[in-house]
Tab-separated table of C-alpha atoms and ligand atoms in Angstrom:
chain	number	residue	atom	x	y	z
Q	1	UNK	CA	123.205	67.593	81.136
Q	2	UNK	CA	125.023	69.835	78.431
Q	3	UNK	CA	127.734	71.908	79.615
Q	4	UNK	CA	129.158	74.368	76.497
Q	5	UNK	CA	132.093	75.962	77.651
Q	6	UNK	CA	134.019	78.926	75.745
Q	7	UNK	CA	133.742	77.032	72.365
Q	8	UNK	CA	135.394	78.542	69.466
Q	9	UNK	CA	135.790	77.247	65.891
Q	10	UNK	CA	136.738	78.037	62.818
Q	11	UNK	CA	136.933	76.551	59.044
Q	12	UNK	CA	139.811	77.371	57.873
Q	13	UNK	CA	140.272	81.379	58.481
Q	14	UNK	CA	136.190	81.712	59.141
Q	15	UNK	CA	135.368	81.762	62.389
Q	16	UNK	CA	132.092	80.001	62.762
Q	17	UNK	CA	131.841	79.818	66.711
Q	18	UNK	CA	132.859	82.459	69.241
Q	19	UNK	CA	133.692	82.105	72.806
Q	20	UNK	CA	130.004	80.009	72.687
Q	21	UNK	CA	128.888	79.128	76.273
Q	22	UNK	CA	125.597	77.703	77.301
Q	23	UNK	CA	124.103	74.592	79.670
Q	24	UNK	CA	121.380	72.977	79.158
Q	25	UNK	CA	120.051	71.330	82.980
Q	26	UNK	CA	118.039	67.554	82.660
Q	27	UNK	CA	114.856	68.185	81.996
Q	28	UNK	CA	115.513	71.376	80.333
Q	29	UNK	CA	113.950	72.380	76.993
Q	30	UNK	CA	116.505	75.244	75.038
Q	31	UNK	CA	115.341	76.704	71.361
Q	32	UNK	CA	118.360	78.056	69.494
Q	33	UNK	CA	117.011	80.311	66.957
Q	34	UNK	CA	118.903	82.705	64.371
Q	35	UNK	CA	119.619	83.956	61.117
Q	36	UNK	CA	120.933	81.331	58.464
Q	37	UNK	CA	124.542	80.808	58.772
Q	38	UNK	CA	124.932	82.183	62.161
Q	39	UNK	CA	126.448	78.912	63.269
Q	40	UNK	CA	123.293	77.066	65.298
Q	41	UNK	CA	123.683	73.533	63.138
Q	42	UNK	CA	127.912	74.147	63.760
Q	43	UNK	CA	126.774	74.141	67.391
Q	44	UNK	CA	124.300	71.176	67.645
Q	45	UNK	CA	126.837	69.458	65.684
Q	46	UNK	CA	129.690	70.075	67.923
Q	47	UNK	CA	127.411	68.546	71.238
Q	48	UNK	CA	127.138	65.758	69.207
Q	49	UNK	CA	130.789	64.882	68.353
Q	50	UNK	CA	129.616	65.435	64.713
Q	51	UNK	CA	132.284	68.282	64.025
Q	52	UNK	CA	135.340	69.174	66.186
Q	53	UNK	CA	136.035	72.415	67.994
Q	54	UNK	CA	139.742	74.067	68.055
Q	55	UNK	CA	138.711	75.763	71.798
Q	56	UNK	CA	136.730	74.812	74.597
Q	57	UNK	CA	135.037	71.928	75.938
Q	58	UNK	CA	131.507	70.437	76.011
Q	59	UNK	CA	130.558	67.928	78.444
Q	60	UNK	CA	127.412	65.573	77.910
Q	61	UNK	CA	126.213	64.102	81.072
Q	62	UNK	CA	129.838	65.119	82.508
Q	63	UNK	CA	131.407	63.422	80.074
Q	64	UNK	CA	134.464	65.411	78.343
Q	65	UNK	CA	134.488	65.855	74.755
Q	66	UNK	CA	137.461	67.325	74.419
Q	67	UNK	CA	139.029	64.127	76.589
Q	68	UNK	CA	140.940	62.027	74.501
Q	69	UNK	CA	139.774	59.527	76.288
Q	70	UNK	CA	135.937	59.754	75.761
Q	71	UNK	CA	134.579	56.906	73.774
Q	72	UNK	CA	133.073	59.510	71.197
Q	73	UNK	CA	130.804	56.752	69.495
Q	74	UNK	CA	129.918	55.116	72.805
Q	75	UNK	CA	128.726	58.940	73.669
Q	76	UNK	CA	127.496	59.985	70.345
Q	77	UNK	CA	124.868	56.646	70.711
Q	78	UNK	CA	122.975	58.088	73.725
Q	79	UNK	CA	122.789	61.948	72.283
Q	80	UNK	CA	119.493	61.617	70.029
Q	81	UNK	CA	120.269	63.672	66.677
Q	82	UNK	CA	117.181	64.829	64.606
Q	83	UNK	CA	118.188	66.954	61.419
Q	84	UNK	CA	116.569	68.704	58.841
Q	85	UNK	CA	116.874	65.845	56.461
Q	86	UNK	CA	115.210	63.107	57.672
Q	87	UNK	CA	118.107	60.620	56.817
Q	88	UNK	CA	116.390	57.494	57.512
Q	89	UNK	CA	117.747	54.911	55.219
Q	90	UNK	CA	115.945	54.281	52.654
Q	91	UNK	CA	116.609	50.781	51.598
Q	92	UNK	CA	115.657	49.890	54.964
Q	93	UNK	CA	111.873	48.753	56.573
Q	94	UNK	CA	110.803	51.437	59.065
Q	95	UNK	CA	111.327	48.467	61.369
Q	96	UNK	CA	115.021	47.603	60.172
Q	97	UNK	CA	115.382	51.989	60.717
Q	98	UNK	CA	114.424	51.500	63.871
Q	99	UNK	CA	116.204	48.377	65.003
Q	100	UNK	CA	119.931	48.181	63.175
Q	101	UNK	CA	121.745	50.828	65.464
Q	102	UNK	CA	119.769	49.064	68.872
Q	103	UNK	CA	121.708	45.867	68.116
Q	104	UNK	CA	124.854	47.031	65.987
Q	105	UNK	CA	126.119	49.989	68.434
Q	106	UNK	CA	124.032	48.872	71.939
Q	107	UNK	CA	124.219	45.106	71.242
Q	108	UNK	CA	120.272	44.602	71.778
Q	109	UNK	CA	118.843	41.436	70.824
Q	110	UNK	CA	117.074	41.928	67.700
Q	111	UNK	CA	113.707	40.506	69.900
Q	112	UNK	CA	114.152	43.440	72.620
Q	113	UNK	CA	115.145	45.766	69.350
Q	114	UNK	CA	111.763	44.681	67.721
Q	115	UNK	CA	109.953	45.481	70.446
Q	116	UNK	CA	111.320	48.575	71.924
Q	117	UNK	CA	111.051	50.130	68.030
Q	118	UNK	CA	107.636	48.722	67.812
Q	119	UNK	CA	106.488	50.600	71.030
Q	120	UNK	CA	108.468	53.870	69.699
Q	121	UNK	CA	106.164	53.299	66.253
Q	122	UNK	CA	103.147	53.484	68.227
Q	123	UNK	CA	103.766	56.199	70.519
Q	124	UNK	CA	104.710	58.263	67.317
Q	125	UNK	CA	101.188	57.102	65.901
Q	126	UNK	CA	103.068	54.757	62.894
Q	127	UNK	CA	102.940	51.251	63.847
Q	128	UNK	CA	100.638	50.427	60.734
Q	129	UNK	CA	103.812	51.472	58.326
Q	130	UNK	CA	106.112	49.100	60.196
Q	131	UNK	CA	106.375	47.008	57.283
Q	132	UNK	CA	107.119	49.999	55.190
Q	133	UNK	CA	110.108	51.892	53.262
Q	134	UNK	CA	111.011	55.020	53.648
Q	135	UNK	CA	109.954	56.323	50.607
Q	136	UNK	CA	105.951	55.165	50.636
Q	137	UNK	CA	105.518	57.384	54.183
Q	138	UNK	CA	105.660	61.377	53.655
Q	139	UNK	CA	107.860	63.711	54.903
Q	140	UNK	CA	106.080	64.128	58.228
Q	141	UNK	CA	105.703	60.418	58.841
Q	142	UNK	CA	109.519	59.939	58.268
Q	143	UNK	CA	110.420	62.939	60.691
Q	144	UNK	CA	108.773	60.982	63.370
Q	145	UNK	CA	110.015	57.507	62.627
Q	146	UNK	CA	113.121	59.840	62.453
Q	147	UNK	CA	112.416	60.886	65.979
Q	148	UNK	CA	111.058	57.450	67.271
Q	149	UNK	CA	114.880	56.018	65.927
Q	150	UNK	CA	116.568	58.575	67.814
Q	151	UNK	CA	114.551	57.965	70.849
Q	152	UNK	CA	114.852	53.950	70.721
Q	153	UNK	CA	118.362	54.734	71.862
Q	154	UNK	CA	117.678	55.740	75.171
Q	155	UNK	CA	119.000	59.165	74.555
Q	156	UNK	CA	120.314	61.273	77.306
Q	157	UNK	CA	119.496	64.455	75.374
Q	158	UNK	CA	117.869	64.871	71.970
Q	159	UNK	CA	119.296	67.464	70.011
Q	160	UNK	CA	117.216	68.351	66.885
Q	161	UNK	CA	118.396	70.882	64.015
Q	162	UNK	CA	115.626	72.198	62.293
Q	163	UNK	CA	113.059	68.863	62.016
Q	164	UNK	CA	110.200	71.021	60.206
Q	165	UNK	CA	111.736	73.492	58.171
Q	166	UNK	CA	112.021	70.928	54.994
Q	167	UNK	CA	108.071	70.072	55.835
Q	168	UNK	CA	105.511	70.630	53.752
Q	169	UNK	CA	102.974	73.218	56.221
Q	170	UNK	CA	100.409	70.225	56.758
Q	171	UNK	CA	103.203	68.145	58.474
Q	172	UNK	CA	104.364	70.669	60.171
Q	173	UNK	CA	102.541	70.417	64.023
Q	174	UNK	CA	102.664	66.705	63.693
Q	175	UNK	CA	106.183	66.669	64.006
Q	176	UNK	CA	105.784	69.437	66.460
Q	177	UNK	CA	103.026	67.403	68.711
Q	178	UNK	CA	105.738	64.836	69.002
Q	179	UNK	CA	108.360	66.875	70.384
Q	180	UNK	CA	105.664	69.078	72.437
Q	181	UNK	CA	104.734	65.685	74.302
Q	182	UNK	CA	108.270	64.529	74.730
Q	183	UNK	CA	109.111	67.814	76.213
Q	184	UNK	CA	106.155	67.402	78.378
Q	185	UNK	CA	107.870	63.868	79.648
Q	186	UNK	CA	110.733	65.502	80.838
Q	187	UNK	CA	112.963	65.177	77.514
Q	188	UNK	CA	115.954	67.234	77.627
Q	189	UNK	CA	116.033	68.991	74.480
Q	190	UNK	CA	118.002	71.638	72.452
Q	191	UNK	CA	116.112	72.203	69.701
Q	192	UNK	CA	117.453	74.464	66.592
Q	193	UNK	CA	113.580	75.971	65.203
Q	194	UNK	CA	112.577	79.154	63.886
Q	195	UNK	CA	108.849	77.230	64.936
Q	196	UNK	CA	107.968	80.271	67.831
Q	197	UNK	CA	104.985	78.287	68.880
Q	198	UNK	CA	106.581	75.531	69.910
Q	199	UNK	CA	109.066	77.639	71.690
Q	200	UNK	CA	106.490	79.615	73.732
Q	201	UNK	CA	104.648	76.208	74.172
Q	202	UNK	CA	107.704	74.163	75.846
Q	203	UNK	CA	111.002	76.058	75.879
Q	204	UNK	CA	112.190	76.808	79.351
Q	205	UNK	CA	115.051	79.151	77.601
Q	206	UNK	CA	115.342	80.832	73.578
Q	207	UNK	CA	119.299	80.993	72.981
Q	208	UNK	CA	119.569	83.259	69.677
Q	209	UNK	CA	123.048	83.609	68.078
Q	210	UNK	CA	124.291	85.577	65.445
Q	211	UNK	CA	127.312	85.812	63.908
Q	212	UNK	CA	128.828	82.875	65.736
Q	213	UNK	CA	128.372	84.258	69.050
Q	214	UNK	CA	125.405	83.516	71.379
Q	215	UNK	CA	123.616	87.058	71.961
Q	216	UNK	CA	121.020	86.229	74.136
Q	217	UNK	CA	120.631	83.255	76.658
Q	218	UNK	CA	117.413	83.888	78.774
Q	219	UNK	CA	114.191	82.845	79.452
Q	220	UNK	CA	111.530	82.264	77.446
Q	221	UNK	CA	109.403	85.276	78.841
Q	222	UNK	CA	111.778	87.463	78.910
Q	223	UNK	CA	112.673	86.374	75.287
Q	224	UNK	CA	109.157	87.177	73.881
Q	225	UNK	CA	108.808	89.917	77.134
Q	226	UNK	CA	108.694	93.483	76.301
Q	227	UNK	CA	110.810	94.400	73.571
Q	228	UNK	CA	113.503	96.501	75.327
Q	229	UNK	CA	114.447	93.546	76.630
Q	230	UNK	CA	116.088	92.080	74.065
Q	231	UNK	CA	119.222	92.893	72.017
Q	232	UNK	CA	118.769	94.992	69.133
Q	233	UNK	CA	119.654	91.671	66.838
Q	234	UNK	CA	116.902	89.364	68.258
Q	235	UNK	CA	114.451	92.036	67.829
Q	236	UNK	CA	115.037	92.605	63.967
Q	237	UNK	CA	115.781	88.806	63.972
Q	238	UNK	CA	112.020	88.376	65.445
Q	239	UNK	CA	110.034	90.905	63.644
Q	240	UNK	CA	111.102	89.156	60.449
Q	241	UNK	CA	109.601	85.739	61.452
Q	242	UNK	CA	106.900	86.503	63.527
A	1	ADP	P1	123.117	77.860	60.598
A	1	ADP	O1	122.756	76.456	60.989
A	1	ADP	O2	122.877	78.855	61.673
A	1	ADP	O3	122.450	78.279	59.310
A	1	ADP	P2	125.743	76.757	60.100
A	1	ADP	O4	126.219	76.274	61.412
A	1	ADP	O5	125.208	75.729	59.151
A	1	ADP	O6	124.681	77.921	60.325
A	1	ADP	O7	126.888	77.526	59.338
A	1	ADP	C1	127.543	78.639	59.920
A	1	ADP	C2	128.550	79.190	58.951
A	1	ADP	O8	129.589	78.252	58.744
A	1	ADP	C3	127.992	79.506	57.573
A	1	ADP	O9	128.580	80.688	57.132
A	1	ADP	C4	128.432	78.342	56.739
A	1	ADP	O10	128.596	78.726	55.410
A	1	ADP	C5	129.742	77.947	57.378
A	1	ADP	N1	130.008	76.516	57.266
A	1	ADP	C6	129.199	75.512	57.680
A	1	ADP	N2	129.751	74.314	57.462
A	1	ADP	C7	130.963	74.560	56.866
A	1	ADP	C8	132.031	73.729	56.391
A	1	ADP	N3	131.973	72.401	56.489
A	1	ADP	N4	133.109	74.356	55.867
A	1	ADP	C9	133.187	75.689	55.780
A	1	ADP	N5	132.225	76.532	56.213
A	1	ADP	C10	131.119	75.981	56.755
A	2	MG	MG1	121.458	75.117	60.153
């Protein structure tokens, strides 16, 4: 479903991303972890069409970013995007969040919008707060109308870049539940958390990077395995947050 292939880019003189390669299969659940700045939101970003890469390609579904011909928006609609920052808008009803990019960017009528969102709303546990603004829900409701958004576009992959880390603790696993049970549906997901239950829970692989450069790629038992099994990187990376 997500094919990374020898991405490299820089800012400027800074190289952010090096010789990056990864795949993520349908169905598949991947946690990138790593230290702050290593370059995991540059990556998510890049799958996304969000930021360019000088070298490389990435293919979504088969579909060639780096083809100039690739409707970018067209592919950037069905690749769910979850970040840190909730970014709902806030002048917006939780129902208007949920409904404007259905019919502005699919062309759904706003009936089928309303109804699809509504269903969303519910599944996230929300559908009381339809009426709602942004601002009157907390931080962990508007992660998963966040979420339920992302998901009303019939995303081919949901990419998420750290949805809990701005959370306050007590909203913390009810973001997580969320993305546990969608992982459970068959959701393929590449998920940016330093959340190590969750990964153990759902991941099928733990990608850690560092520097730029993915420096491990493997399984999540052999990730939290025996700890000769890992680079010497992850392990300091782990002991720290675990
Ligand atoms: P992470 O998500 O792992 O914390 P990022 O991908 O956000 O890392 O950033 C990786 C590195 O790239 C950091 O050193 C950061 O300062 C730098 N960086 C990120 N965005 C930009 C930008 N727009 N311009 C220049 N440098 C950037
Ligand atoms: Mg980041």
């Amino acid at each position: 479903m997500i094919s990374i292939q020898n991405i490299n880019k820089w800012y400027g003189d800074f190289q952010v991303l090096a010789d990056c390669s990864t795949r993520v299969s349908k169905g598949e659940v991947v946690v990138v972890c790593g230290p702050s700045g290593s370059g995991k939101s540059t990556l998510i970003k890049c799958v996304n069409a969000l930021e360019p890469f000088q070298e490389g390609d990435i293919r979504v579904n088969g579909i060639s970013l780096g083809d100039p011909k690739t409707n970018l928006p067209q592919l950037r609609a069905r690749v769910g995007m979850v970040f840190q920052h909730f970014e709902l808008f806030p002048h917006l009803s939780i129902t208007e969040n949920l409904t404007i990019a259905q019919i502005k960017v699919l062309g759904r009528s706003k009936a089928d919008a309303m109804d699809k969102g509504l269903k969303l709303l519910d599944r996230v546990g929300l559908l009381a707060h339809a009426d709602k603004h942004p601002g009157q829900l907390s931080g962990g409701q508007q992660q998963r109308v966040a979420i339920a958004r992302a998901l009303a576009m019939d995303p081919v992959v949901m990419l998420f870049d750290e949805p809990t880390s701005a959370l306050d603790p007590e909203m913390v696993n009810e973001v997580l539940d969320v993305m546990v049970q969608l992982a459970h549906e068959g959701m393929t997901m590449m998920c940016v958390t330093h959340e190590m239950g969750f990964a153990r829970k759902v991941a099928d692989r733990v990608i850690f990077m560092d520097a730029g450069q993915i420096v491990e790629d493997c399984a999540k038992d052999a990730f939290f395995g025996e700890v000769g099994a890992r680079s010497d990187r992850a392990q300091h990376f782990l002991s720290k947050i675990l």
